[in-house]
JSON list of C-alpha atoms in Angstrom, two decimals:
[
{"chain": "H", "resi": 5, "resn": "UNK", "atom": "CA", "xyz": [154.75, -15.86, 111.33]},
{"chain": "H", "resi": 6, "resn": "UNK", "atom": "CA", "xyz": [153.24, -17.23, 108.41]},
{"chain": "H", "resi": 7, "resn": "UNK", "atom": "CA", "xyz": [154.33, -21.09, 108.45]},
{"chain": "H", "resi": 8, "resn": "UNK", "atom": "CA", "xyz": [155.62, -23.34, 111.25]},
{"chain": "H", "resi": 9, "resn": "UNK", "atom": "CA", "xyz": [158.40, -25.81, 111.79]},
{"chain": "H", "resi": 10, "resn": "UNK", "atom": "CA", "xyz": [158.25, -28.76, 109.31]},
{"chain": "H", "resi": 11, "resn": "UNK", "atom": "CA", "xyz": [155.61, -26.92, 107.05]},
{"chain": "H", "resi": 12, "resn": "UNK", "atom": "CA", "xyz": [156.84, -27.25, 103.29]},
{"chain": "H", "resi": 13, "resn": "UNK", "atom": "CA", "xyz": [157.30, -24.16, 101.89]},
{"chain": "H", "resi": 14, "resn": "UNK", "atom": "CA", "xyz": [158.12, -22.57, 98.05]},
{"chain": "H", "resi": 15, "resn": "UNK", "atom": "CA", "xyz": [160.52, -20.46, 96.59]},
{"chain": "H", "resi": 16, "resn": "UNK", "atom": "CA", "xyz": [159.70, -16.77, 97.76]},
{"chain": "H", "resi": 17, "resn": "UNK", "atom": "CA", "xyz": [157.29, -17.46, 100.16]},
{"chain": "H", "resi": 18, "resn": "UNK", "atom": "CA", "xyz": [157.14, -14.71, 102.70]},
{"chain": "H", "resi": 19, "resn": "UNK", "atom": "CA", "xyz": [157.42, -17.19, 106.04]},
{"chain": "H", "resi": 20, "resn": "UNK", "atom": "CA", "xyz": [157.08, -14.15, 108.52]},
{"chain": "H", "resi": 21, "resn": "UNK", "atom": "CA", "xyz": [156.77, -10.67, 108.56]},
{"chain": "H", "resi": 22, "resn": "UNK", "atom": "CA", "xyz": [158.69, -8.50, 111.47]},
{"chain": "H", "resi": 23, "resn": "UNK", "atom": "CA", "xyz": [156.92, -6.07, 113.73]},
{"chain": "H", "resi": 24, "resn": "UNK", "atom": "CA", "xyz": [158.77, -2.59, 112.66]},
{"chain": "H", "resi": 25, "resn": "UNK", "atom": "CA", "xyz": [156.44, -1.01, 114.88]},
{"chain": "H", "resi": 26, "resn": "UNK", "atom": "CA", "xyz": [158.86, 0.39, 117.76]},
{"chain": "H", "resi": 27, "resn": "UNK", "atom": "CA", "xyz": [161.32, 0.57, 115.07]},
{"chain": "H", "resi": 28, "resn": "UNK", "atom": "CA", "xyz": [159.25, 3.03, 113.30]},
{"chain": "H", "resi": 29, "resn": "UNK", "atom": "CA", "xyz": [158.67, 4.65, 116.57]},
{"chain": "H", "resi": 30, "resn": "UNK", "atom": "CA", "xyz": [162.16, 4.95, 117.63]},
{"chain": "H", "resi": 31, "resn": "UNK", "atom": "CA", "xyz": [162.70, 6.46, 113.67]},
{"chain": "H", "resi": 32, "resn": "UNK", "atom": "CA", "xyz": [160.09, 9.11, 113.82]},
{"chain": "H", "resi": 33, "resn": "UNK", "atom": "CA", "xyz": [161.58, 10.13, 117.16]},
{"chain": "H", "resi": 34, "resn": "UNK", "atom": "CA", "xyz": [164.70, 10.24, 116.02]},
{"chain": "H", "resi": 35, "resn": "UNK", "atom": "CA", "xyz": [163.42, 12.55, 112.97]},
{"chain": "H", "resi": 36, "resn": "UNK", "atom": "CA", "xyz": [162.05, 14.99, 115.34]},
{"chain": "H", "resi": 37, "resn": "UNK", "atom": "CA", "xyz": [164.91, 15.17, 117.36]},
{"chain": "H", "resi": 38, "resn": "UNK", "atom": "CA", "xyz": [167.26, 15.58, 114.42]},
{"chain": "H", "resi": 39, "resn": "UNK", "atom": "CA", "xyz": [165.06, 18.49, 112.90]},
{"chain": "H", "resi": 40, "resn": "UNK", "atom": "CA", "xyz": [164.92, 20.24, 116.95]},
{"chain": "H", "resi": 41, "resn": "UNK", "atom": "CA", "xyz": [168.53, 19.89, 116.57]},
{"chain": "H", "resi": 42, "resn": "UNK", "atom": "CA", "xyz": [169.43, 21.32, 113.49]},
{"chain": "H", "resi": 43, "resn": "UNK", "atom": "CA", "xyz": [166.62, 24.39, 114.03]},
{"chain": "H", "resi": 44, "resn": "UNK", "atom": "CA", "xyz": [168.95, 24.90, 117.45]},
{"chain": "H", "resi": 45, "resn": "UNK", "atom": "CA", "xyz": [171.85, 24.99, 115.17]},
{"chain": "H", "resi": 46, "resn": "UNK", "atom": "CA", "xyz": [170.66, 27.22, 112.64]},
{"chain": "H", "resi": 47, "resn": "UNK", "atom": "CA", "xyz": [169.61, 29.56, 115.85]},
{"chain": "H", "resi": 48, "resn": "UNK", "atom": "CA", "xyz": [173.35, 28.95, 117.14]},
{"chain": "H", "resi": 49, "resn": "UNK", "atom": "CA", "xyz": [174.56, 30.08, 114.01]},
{"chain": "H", "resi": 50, "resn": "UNK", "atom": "CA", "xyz": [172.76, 33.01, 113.41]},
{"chain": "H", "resi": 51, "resn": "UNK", "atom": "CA", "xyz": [173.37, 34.40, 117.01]},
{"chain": "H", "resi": 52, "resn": "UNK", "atom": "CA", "xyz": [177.11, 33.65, 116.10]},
{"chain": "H", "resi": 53, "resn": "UNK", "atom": "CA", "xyz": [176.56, 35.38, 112.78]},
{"chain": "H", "resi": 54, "resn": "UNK", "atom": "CA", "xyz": [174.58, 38.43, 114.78]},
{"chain": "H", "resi": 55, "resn": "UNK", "atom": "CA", "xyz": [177.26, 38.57, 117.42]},
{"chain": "H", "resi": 56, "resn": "UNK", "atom": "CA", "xyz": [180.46, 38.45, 114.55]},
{"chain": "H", "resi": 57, "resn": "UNK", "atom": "CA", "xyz": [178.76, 41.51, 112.84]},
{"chain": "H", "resi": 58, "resn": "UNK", "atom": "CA", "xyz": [177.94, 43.48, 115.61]},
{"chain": "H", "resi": 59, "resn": "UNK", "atom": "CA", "xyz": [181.68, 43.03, 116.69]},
{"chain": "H", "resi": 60, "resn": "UNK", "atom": "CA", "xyz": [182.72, 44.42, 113.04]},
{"chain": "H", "resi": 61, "resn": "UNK", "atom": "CA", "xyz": [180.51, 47.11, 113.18]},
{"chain": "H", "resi": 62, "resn": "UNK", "atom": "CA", "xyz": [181.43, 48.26, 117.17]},
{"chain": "H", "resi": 63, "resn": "UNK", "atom": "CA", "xyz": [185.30, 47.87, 115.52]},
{"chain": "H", "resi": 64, "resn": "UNK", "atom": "CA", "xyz": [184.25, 49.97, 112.33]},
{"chain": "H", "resi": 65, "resn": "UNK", "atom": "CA", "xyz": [182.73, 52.41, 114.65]},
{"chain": "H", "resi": 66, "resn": "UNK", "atom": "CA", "xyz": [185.91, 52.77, 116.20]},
{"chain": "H", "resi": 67, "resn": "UNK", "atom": "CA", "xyz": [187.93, 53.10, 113.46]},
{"chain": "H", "resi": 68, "resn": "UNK", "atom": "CA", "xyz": [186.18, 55.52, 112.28]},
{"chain": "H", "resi": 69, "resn": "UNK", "atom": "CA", "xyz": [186.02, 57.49, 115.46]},
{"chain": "H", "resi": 70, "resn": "UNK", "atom": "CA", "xyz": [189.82, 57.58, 115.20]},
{"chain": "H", "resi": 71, "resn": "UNK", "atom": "CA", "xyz": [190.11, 58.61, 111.68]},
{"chain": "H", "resi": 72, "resn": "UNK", "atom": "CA", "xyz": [187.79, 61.76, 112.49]},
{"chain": "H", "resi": 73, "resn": "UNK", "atom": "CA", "xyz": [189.67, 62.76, 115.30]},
{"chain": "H", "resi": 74, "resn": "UNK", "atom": "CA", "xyz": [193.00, 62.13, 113.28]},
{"chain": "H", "resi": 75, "resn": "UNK", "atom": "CA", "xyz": [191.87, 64.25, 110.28]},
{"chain": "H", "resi": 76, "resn": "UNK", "atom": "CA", "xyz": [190.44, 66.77, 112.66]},
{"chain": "H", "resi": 77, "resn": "UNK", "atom": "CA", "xyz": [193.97, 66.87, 114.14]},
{"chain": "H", "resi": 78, "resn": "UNK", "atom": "CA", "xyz": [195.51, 67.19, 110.93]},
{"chain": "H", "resi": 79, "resn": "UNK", "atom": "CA", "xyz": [193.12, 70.14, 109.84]},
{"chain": "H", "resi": 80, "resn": "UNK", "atom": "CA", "xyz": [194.25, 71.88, 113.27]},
{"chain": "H", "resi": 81, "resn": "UNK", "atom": "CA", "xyz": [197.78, 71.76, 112.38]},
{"chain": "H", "resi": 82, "resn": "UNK", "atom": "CA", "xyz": [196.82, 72.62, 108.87]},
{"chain": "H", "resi": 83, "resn": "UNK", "atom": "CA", "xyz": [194.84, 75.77, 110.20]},
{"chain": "H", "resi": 84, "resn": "UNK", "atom": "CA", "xyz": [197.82, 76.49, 112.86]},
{"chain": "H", "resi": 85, "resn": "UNK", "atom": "CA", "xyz": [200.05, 76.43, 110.09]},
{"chain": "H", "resi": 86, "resn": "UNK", "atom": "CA", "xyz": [198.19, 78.87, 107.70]},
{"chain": "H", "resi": 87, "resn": "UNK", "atom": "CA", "xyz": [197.78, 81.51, 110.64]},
{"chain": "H", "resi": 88, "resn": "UNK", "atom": "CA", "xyz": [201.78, 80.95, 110.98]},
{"chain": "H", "resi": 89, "resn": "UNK", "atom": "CA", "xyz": [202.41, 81.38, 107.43]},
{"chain": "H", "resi": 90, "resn": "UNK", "atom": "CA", "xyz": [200.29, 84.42, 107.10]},
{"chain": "H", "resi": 91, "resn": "UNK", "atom": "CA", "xyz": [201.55, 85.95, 110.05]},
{"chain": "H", "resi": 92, "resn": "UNK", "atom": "CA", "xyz": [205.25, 85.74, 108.51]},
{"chain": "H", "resi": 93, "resn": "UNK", "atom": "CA", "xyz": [203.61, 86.82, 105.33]},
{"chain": "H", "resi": 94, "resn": "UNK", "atom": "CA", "xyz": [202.06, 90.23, 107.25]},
{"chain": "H", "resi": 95, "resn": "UNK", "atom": "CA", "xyz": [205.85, 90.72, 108.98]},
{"chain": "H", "resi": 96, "resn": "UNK", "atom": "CA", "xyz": [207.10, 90.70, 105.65]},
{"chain": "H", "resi": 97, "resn": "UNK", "atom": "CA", "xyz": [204.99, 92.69, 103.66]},
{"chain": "H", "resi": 98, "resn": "UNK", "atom": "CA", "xyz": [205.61, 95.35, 106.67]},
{"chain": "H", "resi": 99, "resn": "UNK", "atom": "CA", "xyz": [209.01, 95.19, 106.54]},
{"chain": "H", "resi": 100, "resn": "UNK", "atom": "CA", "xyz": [208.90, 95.63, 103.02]},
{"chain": "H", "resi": 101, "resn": "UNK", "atom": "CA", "xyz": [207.01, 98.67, 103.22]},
{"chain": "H", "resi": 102, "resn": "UNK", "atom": "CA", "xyz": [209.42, 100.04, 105.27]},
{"chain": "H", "resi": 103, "resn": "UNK", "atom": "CA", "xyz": [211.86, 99.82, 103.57]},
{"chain": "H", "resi": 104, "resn": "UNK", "atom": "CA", "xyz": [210.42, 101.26, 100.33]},
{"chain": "H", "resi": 105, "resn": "UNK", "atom": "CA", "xyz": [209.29, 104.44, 102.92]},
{"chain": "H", "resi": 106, "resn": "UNK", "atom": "CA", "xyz": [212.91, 104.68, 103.65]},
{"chain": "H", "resi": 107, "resn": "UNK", "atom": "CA", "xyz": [213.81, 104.19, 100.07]},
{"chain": "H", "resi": 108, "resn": "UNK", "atom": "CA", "xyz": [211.12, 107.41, 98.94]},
{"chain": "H", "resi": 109, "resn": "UNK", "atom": "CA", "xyz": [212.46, 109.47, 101.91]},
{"chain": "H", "resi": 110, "resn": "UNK", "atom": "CA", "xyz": [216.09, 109.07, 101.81]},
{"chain": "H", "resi": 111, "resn": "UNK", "atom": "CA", "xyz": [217.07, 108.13, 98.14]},
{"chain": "H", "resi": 112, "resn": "UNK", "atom": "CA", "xyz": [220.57, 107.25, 96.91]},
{"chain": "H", "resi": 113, "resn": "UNK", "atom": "CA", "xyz": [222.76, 109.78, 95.80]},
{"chain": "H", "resi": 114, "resn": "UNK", "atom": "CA", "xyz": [224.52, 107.73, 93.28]},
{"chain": "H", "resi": 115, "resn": "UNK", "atom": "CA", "xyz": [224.03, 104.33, 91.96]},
{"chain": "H", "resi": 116, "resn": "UNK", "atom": "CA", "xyz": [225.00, 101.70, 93.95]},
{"chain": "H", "resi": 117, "resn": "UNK", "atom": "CA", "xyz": [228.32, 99.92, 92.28]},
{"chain": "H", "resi": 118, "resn": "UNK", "atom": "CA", "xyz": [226.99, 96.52, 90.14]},
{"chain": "H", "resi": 119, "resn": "UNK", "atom": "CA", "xyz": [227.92, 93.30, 92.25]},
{"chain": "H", "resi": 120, "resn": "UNK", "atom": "CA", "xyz": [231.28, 91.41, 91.44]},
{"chain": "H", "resi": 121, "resn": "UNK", "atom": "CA", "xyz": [231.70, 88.21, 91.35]},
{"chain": "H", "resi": 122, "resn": "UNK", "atom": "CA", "xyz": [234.45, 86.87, 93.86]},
{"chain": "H", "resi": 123, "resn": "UNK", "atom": "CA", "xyz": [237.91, 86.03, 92.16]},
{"chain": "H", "resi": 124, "resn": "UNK", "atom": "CA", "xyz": [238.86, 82.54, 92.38]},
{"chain": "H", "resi": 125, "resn": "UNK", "atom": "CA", "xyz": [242.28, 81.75, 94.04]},
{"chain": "H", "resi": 126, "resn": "UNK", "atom": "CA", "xyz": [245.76, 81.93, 92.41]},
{"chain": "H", "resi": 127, "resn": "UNK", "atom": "CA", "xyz": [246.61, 78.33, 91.52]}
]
């Protein structure tokens, strides 16, 4: 304190000055605590971050897992249904032949008559 009771005193004269000293204490420990904090935050955050991707990625793996093993499905049935195809294919073209043996071997004695067309009814 810088004057006591009853001294005169002028305008703007400092007339004590306040001890910030555990003030500025309690501030810089305050400071530090608030900067530990947000580091644990920032840590927080990134593990969440860390842990949201590797979730994505463990789904993305899956998805994709299921897509191969769809498509490989699909080319399966695809395959199953070329072997089918060609097999009718083969059965055909034998049959075919066949017939065109029978045809060489056994030929028609006169032309067969041209097709007619049904009549329609009497109205």
């Amino acid at each position: 304190m810088y004057v006591n009771v009853g001294d005169t005193v002028k305008r703007g004269q400092v007339l004590a000055k306040e001890d910030t000293f555990e003030a500025d204490q309690a501030l810089t420990g305050a400071q530090t605590q608030l900067a530990t904090n947000q580091s644990q935050l920032e840590q927080v955050l990134h593990d969440v971050t860390i842990t949201q991707s590797r979730r994505i990625l463990a789904r993305d793996r899956d998805i994709q897992g299921n897509t191969k093993r769809v498509e490989a499905t699909r080319h399966s049935a695809d395959e199953y249904a070329v072997r089918q195809a060609q097999k009718q294919l083969d059965t055909e073209e034998r049959a075919l032949q066949q017939a065109i043996a029978a045809c060489e071997l056994n030929p028609p004695r006169r032309p067969l008559p041209p097709r007619q067309r049904p009549r329609p009814p009497a109205g």
